[in-house]
Amino acid sequence: MTETTVPSAAVQTAWARLVRAADIARAGIEADLKAAGLPGLDRYDVLWELERAGAPVRQGELGSRLLLERYNLSRRLDRMAADGLVERRACADDARAAVVVLTSKGRELRARMWPVYAAALQERVGDKLSGREAAVLGELLLKLM
Amino acid sequence: MTETTVPSAAVQTAWARLVRAADIARAGIEADLKAAGLPGLDRYDVLWELERAGAPVRQGELGSRLLLERYNLSRRLDRMAADGLVERRACADDARAAVVVLTSKGRELRARMWPVYAAALQERVGDKLSGREAAVLGELLLKLM
DNA sequence: TAAGATTGACTTTTCAATCTTA
DNA sequence: TAAGATTGAAAAGTCAATCTTA
């Protein structure tokens, strides 16, 4: 039999809303950042990943944490390095690899972005869910990863 | 006081997972479509929106349903029209506006895409949630929209 | 030969300006 | 003047090929 297994209505609805809710919240947050004269979430994510690592991160490792293709990350880092936000250095262990570090300018930018990001996130997500709902949502989303 | 209202840990976690889960599922589905020699979800979404409308849709209306910027949609429709998937027509009510319709080729493409999309969605989302979980997830996401 | 990363060529998105009709 | 839509130029993303070192 070549019956097609179609996702249930509940799954189709959940998927449609997953994509849409993420889009809506992201667009709102991006708009708030832009209105404040700040870069978007793509840059924030790189800065934050480097900051919380607290040490140089191999480029490939950074890419896999951020779910970015190699060539994509390569070009993003080019632009961020050109703006003085990050620095690329040779990797001591492996001469093929590069390592990325946050500059003080990058650290300072992330610090300025966070209050705007946090307020936007609270408005777009936090205010719309109770604590319990946010926790349940987090648990359910974890199952998809 | 200029205290910054920071989202709770539960909200921050839910947000991070929302973005990541949507990314992971989308990337998987896109990969399956590409492997089958089919276009990606951006095109599917336009085709589906037109098909379920069952009638010509004003371009602006289509854009707001799909959360697409005007210029973005304009160019996407250029490409899809060039490939014979949709047609633009003058809008009877308003000479400024354009109306978009699905061609039979577009309808046929969507029909070929759906089984692949459905199977990929089932694998990436449906199989990871019980019916109840999918329903709860859908309810929670609705609150964000 | 394979892994890490970059690059040239091409496609898509974005911004600002523009065109047409309400 | 404003709304609907398009367009040129610039930015970002994508694919395939390439370079260097393991």
Short mmCIF file of C-alpha atoms (C1' of nucleotides) in Angstrom, two decimals:
data_model
loop_
_atom_site.label_atom_id
_atom_site.label_comp_id
_atom_site.label_asym_id
_atom_site.label_seq_id
_atom_site.Cartn_x
_atom_site.Cartn_y
_atom_site.Cartn_z
CA MET A 1 0.00 0.00 0.00
CA THR A 2 1.30 3.44 -0.75
CA GLU A 3 -0.87 5.16 1.83
CA THR A 4 0.67 8.46 2.78
CA THR A 5 1.06 8.99 6.50
CA VAL A 6 -0.33 12.44 7.03
CA PRO A 7 0.38 14.26 10.29
CA SER A 8 -2.68 14.64 12.51
CA ALA A 9 -4.58 17.89 12.55
CA ALA A 10 -3.09 18.63 15.97
CA VAL A 11 0.43 18.21 14.60
CA GLN A 12 -0.28 20.33 11.55
CA THR A 13 -1.72 23.08 13.71
CA ALA A 14 1.17 22.94 16.16
CA TRP A 15 3.67 23.15 13.32
CA ALA A 16 1.96 26.07 11.62
CA ARG A 17 1.84 27.94 14.91
CA LEU A 18 5.41 27.05 15.78
CA VAL A 19 6.67 28.67 12.61
CA ARG A 20 4.34 31.62 12.88
CA ALA A 21 4.84 32.33 16.56
CA ALA A 22 8.61 32.23 16.14
CA ASP A 23 8.35 34.57 13.14
CA ILE A 24 6.09 37.06 14.88
CA ALA A 25 8.16 37.24 18.03
CA ARG A 26 11.40 37.45 16.08
CA ALA A 27 10.12 40.19 13.81
CA GLY A 28 8.97 42.22 16.79
CA ILE A 29 12.26 41.85 18.59
CA GLU A 30 14.24 42.71 15.46
CA ALA A 31 12.12 45.81 14.98
CA ASP A 32 12.81 46.96 18.53
CA LEU A 33 16.54 46.42 18.10
CA LYS A 34 16.56 48.29 14.84
CA ALA A 35 14.55 51.14 16.33
CA ALA A 36 17.25 51.43 19.00
CA GLY A 37 19.93 51.62 16.30
CA LEU A 38 21.29 48.19 17.17
CA PRO A 39 22.21 45.15 15.03
CA GLY A 40 19.88 42.18 14.74
CA LEU A 41 19.64 38.85 16.50
CA ASP A 42 22.04 37.08 14.14
CA ARG A 43 24.87 39.17 15.46
CA TYR A 44 23.63 38.97 19.01
CA ASP A 45 23.68 35.21 18.91
CA VAL A 46 27.32 35.11 17.84
CA LEU A 47 28.34 37.65 20.49
CA TRP A 48 26.46 35.83 23.21
CA GLU A 49 27.82 32.43 22.31
CA LEU A 50 31.36 33.81 22.50
CA GLU A 51 30.72 35.65 25.71
CA ARG A 52 29.28 32.74 27.57
CA ALA A 53 32.06 30.50 26.34
CA GLY A 54 34.42 32.94 28.08
CA ALA A 55 37.27 31.68 25.92
CA PRO A 56 38.21 31.39 22.25
CA VAL A 57 35.87 29.08 20.38
CA ARG A 58 36.79 27.05 17.34
CA GLN A 59 34.94 28.30 14.31
CA GLY A 60 33.43 24.94 13.50
CA GLU A 61 32.26 24.52 17.07
CA LEU A 62 30.65 27.96 16.97
CA GLY A 63 28.89 27.03 13.76
CA SER A 64 27.45 23.84 15.14
CA ARG A 65 26.23 25.59 18.29
CA LEU A 66 24.50 28.23 16.20
CA LEU A 67 23.26 25.81 13.55
CA LEU A 68 25.10 27.74 10.84
CA GLU A 69 26.64 26.38 7.67
CA ARG A 70 30.40 26.75 7.44
CA TYR A 71 30.42 29.18 4.54
CA ASN A 72 27.66 31.20 6.13
CA LEU A 73 29.50 31.60 9.39
CA SER A 74 32.70 32.37 7.54
CA ARG A 75 31.12 35.38 5.90
CA ARG A 76 29.30 36.54 8.97
CA LEU A 77 32.54 36.53 10.92
CA ASP A 78 34.23 38.46 8.11
CA ARG A 79 31.70 41.23 8.56
CA MET A 80 31.80 41.16 12.33
CA ALA A 81 35.59 41.19 12.33
CA ALA A 82 35.56 44.11 9.89
CA ASP A 83 33.40 45.95 12.42
CA GLY A 84 35.80 45.10 15.22
CA LEU A 85 33.38 42.90 17.15
CA VAL A 86 35.33 39.66 17.00
CA GLU A 87 38.83 38.52 16.13
CA ARG A 88 39.97 35.40 14.38
CA ARG A 89 43.14 33.72 15.56
CA ALA A 90 45.10 30.66 14.61
CA CYS A 91 44.17 27.56 16.54
CA ALA A 92 47.08 26.24 18.57
CA ASP A 93 45.99 22.60 18.40
CA ASP A 94 45.14 22.39 14.75
CA ALA A 95 46.63 24.59 12.06
CA ARG A 96 43.64 24.00 9.79
CA ALA A 97 41.22 25.52 12.24
CA ALA A 98 40.57 29.09 13.31
CA VAL A 99 39.48 30.27 16.68
CA VAL A 100 37.21 33.22 17.36
CA VAL A 101 37.30 35.62 20.28
CA LEU A 102 35.13 38.48 21.41
CA THR A 103 36.74 41.93 21.40
CA SER A 104 35.97 44.50 24.07
CA LYS A 105 33.93 46.33 21.47
CA GLY A 106 31.92 43.18 20.85
CA ARG A 107 31.39 42.66 24.54
CA GLU A 108 30.27 46.23 24.96
CA LEU A 109 27.84 45.97 22.06
CA ARG A 110 26.24 42.85 23.46
CA ALA A 111 25.85 44.57 26.81
CA ARG A 112 24.01 47.44 25.12
CA MET A 113 21.83 45.06 23.13
CA TRP A 114 20.69 42.91 25.99
CA PRO A 115 18.40 45.39 27.78
CA VAL A 116 16.59 46.11 24.53
CA TYR A 117 16.40 42.43 23.64
CA ALA A 118 15.24 41.50 27.14
CA ALA A 119 12.47 44.09 27.17
CA ALA A 120 11.31 43.07 23.70
CA LEU A 121 11.35 39.39 24.66
CA GLN A 122 9.40 40.05 27.81
CA GLU A 123 6.80 41.98 25.86
CA ARG A 124 6.49 39.50 23.01
CA VAL A 125 6.77 36.26 24.96
CA GLY A 126 7.02 36.69 28.71
CA ASP A 127 3.90 38.80 29.12
CA LYS A 128 1.83 36.33 27.15
CA LEU A 129 2.56 33.25 29.26
CA SER A 130 2.30 32.39 32.93
CA GLY A 131 5.38 30.93 34.56
CA ARG A 132 3.84 27.49 34.39
CA GLU A 133 2.94 27.89 30.72
CA ALA A 134 6.44 29.00 29.84
CA ALA A 135 7.84 25.96 31.62
CA VAL A 136 5.46 23.56 29.85
CA LEU A 137 6.20 25.17 26.49
CA GLY A 138 9.91 24.73 27.09
CA GLU A 139 9.42 21.08 27.96
CA LEU A 140 7.36 20.36 24.88
CA LEU A 141 9.77 22.13 22.56
CA LEU A 142 12.64 20.16 24.01
CA LYS A 143 11.01 17.01 22.67
CA LEU A 144 11.40 18.33 19.16
CA MET A 145 15.15 18.81 19.38
CA MET B 1 14.61 53.53 38.74
CA THR B 2 15.95 52.18 35.50
CA GLU B 3 15.73 48.56 36.54
CA THR B 4 15.66 46.37 33.46
CA THR B 5 12.84 43.85 33.39
CA VAL B 6 14.58 40.66 32.42
CA PRO B 7 12.49 37.71 31.22
CA SER B 8 12.42 34.81 33.64
CA ALA B 9 14.68 31.82 33.12
CA ALA B 10 11.64 29.83 31.98
CA VAL B 11 10.82 32.42 29.34
CA GLN B 12 14.40 32.64 28.14
CA THR B 13 14.58 28.87 27.86
CA ALA B 14 11.25 28.64 26.07
CA TRP B 15 12.33 31.33 23.60
CA ALA B 16 15.67 29.72 22.86
CA ARG B 17 13.99 26.39 22.26
CA LEU B 18 11.24 27.92 20.19
CA VAL B 19 13.75 29.36 17.76
CA ARG B 20 15.91 26.27 17.76
CA ALA B 21 13.14 23.71 17.44
CA ALA B 22 11.60 25.61 14.54
CA ASP B 23 15.02 25.82 12.87
CA ILE B 24 15.81 22.16 13.32
CA ALA B 25 12.47 20.94 12.04
CA ARG B 26 12.48 23.37 9.15
CA ALA B 27 16.01 22.43 8.10
CA GLY B 28 15.09 18.75 8.14
CA ILE B 29 11.97 19.26 6.11
CA GLU B 30 13.79 21.47 3.60
CA ALA B 31 16.47 18.84 3.23
CA ASP B 32 13.88 16.16 2.49
CA LEU B 33 12.18 18.36 -0.11
CA LYS B 34 15.47 19.15 -1.76
CA ALA B 35 16.46 15.49 -1.78
CA ALA B 36 13.22 14.79 -3.64
CA GLY B 37 14.09 17.46 -6.21
CA LEU B 38 11.33 19.76 -5.00
CA PRO B 39 11.28 23.47 -4.11
CA GLY B 40 11.40 24.63 -0.51
CA LEU B 41 8.78 25.66 2.00
CA ASP B 42 8.72 29.31 0.94
CA ARG B 43 7.20 28.30 -2.35
CA TYR B 44 4.97 25.70 -0.79
CA ASP B 45 3.48 28.29 1.53
CA VAL B 46 2.52 30.56 -1.36
CA LEU B 47 1.02 27.68 -3.34
CA TRP B 48 -0.94 26.42 -0.38
CA GLU B 49 -2.27 29.82 0.57
CA LEU B 50 -3.56 30.28 -2.96
CA GLU B 51 -5.00 26.80 -3.16
CA ARG B 52 -6.93 26.98 0.03
CA ALA B 53 -8.23 30.43 -0.87
CA GLY B 54 -9.72 28.76 -3.95
CA ALA B 55 -9.92 32.12 -5.67
CA PRO B 56 -7.65 34.97 -6.74
CA VAL B 57 -6.01 36.67 -3.77
CA ARG B 58 -4.90 40.28 -3.67
CA GLN B 59 -1.16 40.50 -3.46
CA GLY B 60 -1.19 42.60 -0.34
CA GLU B 61 -3.57 40.18 1.35
CA LEU B 62 -1.32 37.30 0.43
CA GLY B 63 1.65 39.13 1.89
CA SER B 64 -0.06 39.77 5.19
CA ARG B 65 -1.20 36.16 5.48
CA LEU B 66 2.33 34.96 4.86
CA LEU B 67 3.99 37.67 6.94
CA LEU B 68 6.01 38.80 3.95
CA GLU B 69 7.21 42.31 3.15
CA ARG B 70 5.75 43.82 0.02
CA TYR B 71 9.02 43.95 -1.94
CA ASN B 72 9.90 40.47 -0.85
CA LEU B 73 6.63 39.00 -2.05
CA SER B 74 6.83 40.99 -5.26
CA ARG B 75 10.08 39.33 -6.20
CA ARG B 76 9.06 35.89 -5.06
CA LEU B 77 5.99 36.08 -7.25
CA ASP B 78 8.14 37.25 -10.16
CA ARG B 79 10.13 34.06 -9.89
CA MET B 80 7.15 31.84 -9.37
CA ALA B 81 5.33 33.42 -12.30
CA ALA B 82 8.42 32.97 -14.45
CA ASP B 83 8.25 29.29 -13.57
CA GLY B 84 4.57 29.16 -14.49
CA LEU B 85 3.35 28.39 -10.98
CA VAL B 86 1.20 31.47 -10.46
CA GLU B 87 -0.28 34.25 -12.55
CA ARG B 88 -0.73 37.91 -11.72
CA ARG B 89 -3.86 39.64 -12.94
CA ALA B 90 -5.27 43.11 -12.67
CA CYS B 91 -7.59 43.60 -9.73
CA ALA B 92 -11.12 44.51 -10.84
CA ASP B 93 -11.92 46.57 -7.74
CA ASP B 94 -8.72 48.56 -7.50
CA ALA B 95 -6.44 49.37 -10.41
CA ARG B 96 -3.48 49.85 -8.08
CA ALA B 97 -3.64 46.31 -6.82
CA ALA B 98 -2.74 43.00 -8.40
CA VAL B 99 -4.38 39.68 -7.81
CA VAL B 100 -2.61 36.33 -7.81
CA VAL B 101 -3.95 32.99 -8.97
CA LEU B 102 -2.63 29.47 -8.93
CA THR B 103 -1.97 27.86 -12.30
CA SER B 104 -2.62 24.20 -12.94
CA LYS B 105 1.13 23.70 -12.92
CA GLY B 106 1.28 25.32 -9.51
CA ARG B 107 -1.54 23.16 -8.24
CA GLU B 108 0.16 20.07 -9.54
CA LEU B 109 3.47 20.99 -7.95
CA ARG B 110 1.87 21.52 -4.57
CA ALA B 111 0.18 18.14 -4.87
CA ARG B 112 3.55 16.51 -5.51
CA MET B 113 5.17 18.38 -2.64
CA TRP B 114 2.61 17.56 0.02
CA PRO B 115 3.37 13.84 0.47
CA VAL B 116 7.05 14.60 0.95
CA TYR B 117 6.30 17.50 3.26
CA ALA B 118 3.78 15.45 5.23
CA ALA B 119 6.16 12.55 5.75
CA ALA B 120 8.96 14.89 6.78
CA LEU B 121 6.69 16.74 9.18
CA GLN B 122 5.47 13.53 10.71
CA GLU B 123 9.02 12.36 11.23
CA ARG B 124 10.33 15.65 12.61
CA VAL B 125 7.36 16.70 14.70
CA GLY B 126 4.51 14.19 14.77
CA ASP B 127 6.57 11.24 15.90
CA LYS B 128 8.06 13.23 18.75
CA LEU B 129 4.80 14.24 20.42
CA SER B 130 1.74 12.42 21.69
CA GLY B 131 -1.61 13.68 20.46
CA ARG B 132 -2.17 15.43 23.75
CA GLU B 133 1.25 17.04 23.67
CA ALA B 134 0.71 18.34 20.15
CA ALA B 135 -2.60 19.84 21.23
CA VAL B 136 -1.10 21.52 24.28
CA LEU B 137 1.80 22.84 22.26
CA GLY B 138 -0.62 24.32 19.76
CA GLU B 139 -2.60 26.00 22.54
CA LEU B 140 0.47 27.51 24.12
CA LEU B 141 1.84 28.80 20.84
CA LEU B 142 -1.49 30.41 20.06
CA LYS B 143 -1.00 32.64 23.07
CA LEU B 144 2.09 34.11 21.45
CA MET B 145 0.34 35.23 18.31
"C1'" DT C 1 41.84 10.96 1.62
"C1'" DA C 2 39.39 13.78 4.80
"C1'" DA C 3 38.62 17.96 7.83
"C1'" DG C 4 38.52 23.05 8.50
"C1'" DA C 5 37.79 26.98 6.32
"C1'" DT C 6 37.55 30.31 2.44
"C1'" DT C 7 36.23 32.08 -2.20
"C1'" DG C 8 33.95 33.02 -6.90
"C1'" DA C 9 29.65 33.00 -9.01
"C1'" DC C 10 24.86 33.11 -8.43
"C1'" DT C 11 20.39 33.72 -5.93
"C1'" DT C 12 17.64 35.97 -2.59
"C1'" DT C 13 16.68 39.63 0.68
"C1'" DT C 14 16.74 44.41 2.12
"C1'" DC C 15 16.48 49.45 1.85
"C1'" DA C 16 15.21 53.49 -0.26
"C1'" DA C 17 13.31 55.63 -4.09
"C1'" DT C 18 9.78 55.48 -7.64
"C1'" DC C 19 5.62 54.84 -10.31
"C1'" DT C 20 0.58 54.58 -10.67
"C1'" DT C 21 -4.03 55.02 -9.04
"C1'" DA C 22 -7.50 56.16 -4.88
"C1'" DT D 1 -1.49 62.77 0.24
"C1'" DA D 2 -1.69 57.93 0.87
"C1'" DA D 3 -1.99 52.98 -0.68
"C1'" DG D 4 -0.42 49.09 -3.71
"C1'" DA D 5 3.21 47.51 -5.92
"C1'" DT D 6 7.75 47.52 -8.36
"C1'" DT D 7 12.78 48.44 -9.00
"C1'" DG D 8 17.99 49.68 -8.70
"C1'" DA D 9 21.64 49.12 -5.77
"C1'" DA D 10 23.64 47.04 -1.85
"C1'" DA D 11 23.82 43.28 1.71
"C1'" DA D 12 23.43 38.59 2.91
"C1'" DG D 13 22.88 33.72 1.92
"C1'" DT D 14 23.89 29.46 -1.06
"C1'" DC D 15 26.39 26.13 -3.93
"C1'" DA D 16 30.34 24.16 -5.80
"C1'" DA D 17 35.13 24.41 -6.18
"C1'" DT D 18 39.47 25.32 -3.90
"C1'" DC D 19 43.23 25.73 -0.64
"C1'" DT D 20 45.78 24.11 3.36
"C1'" DT D 21 46.90 20.94 6.95
"C1'" DA D 22 45.74 16.21 9.52
#
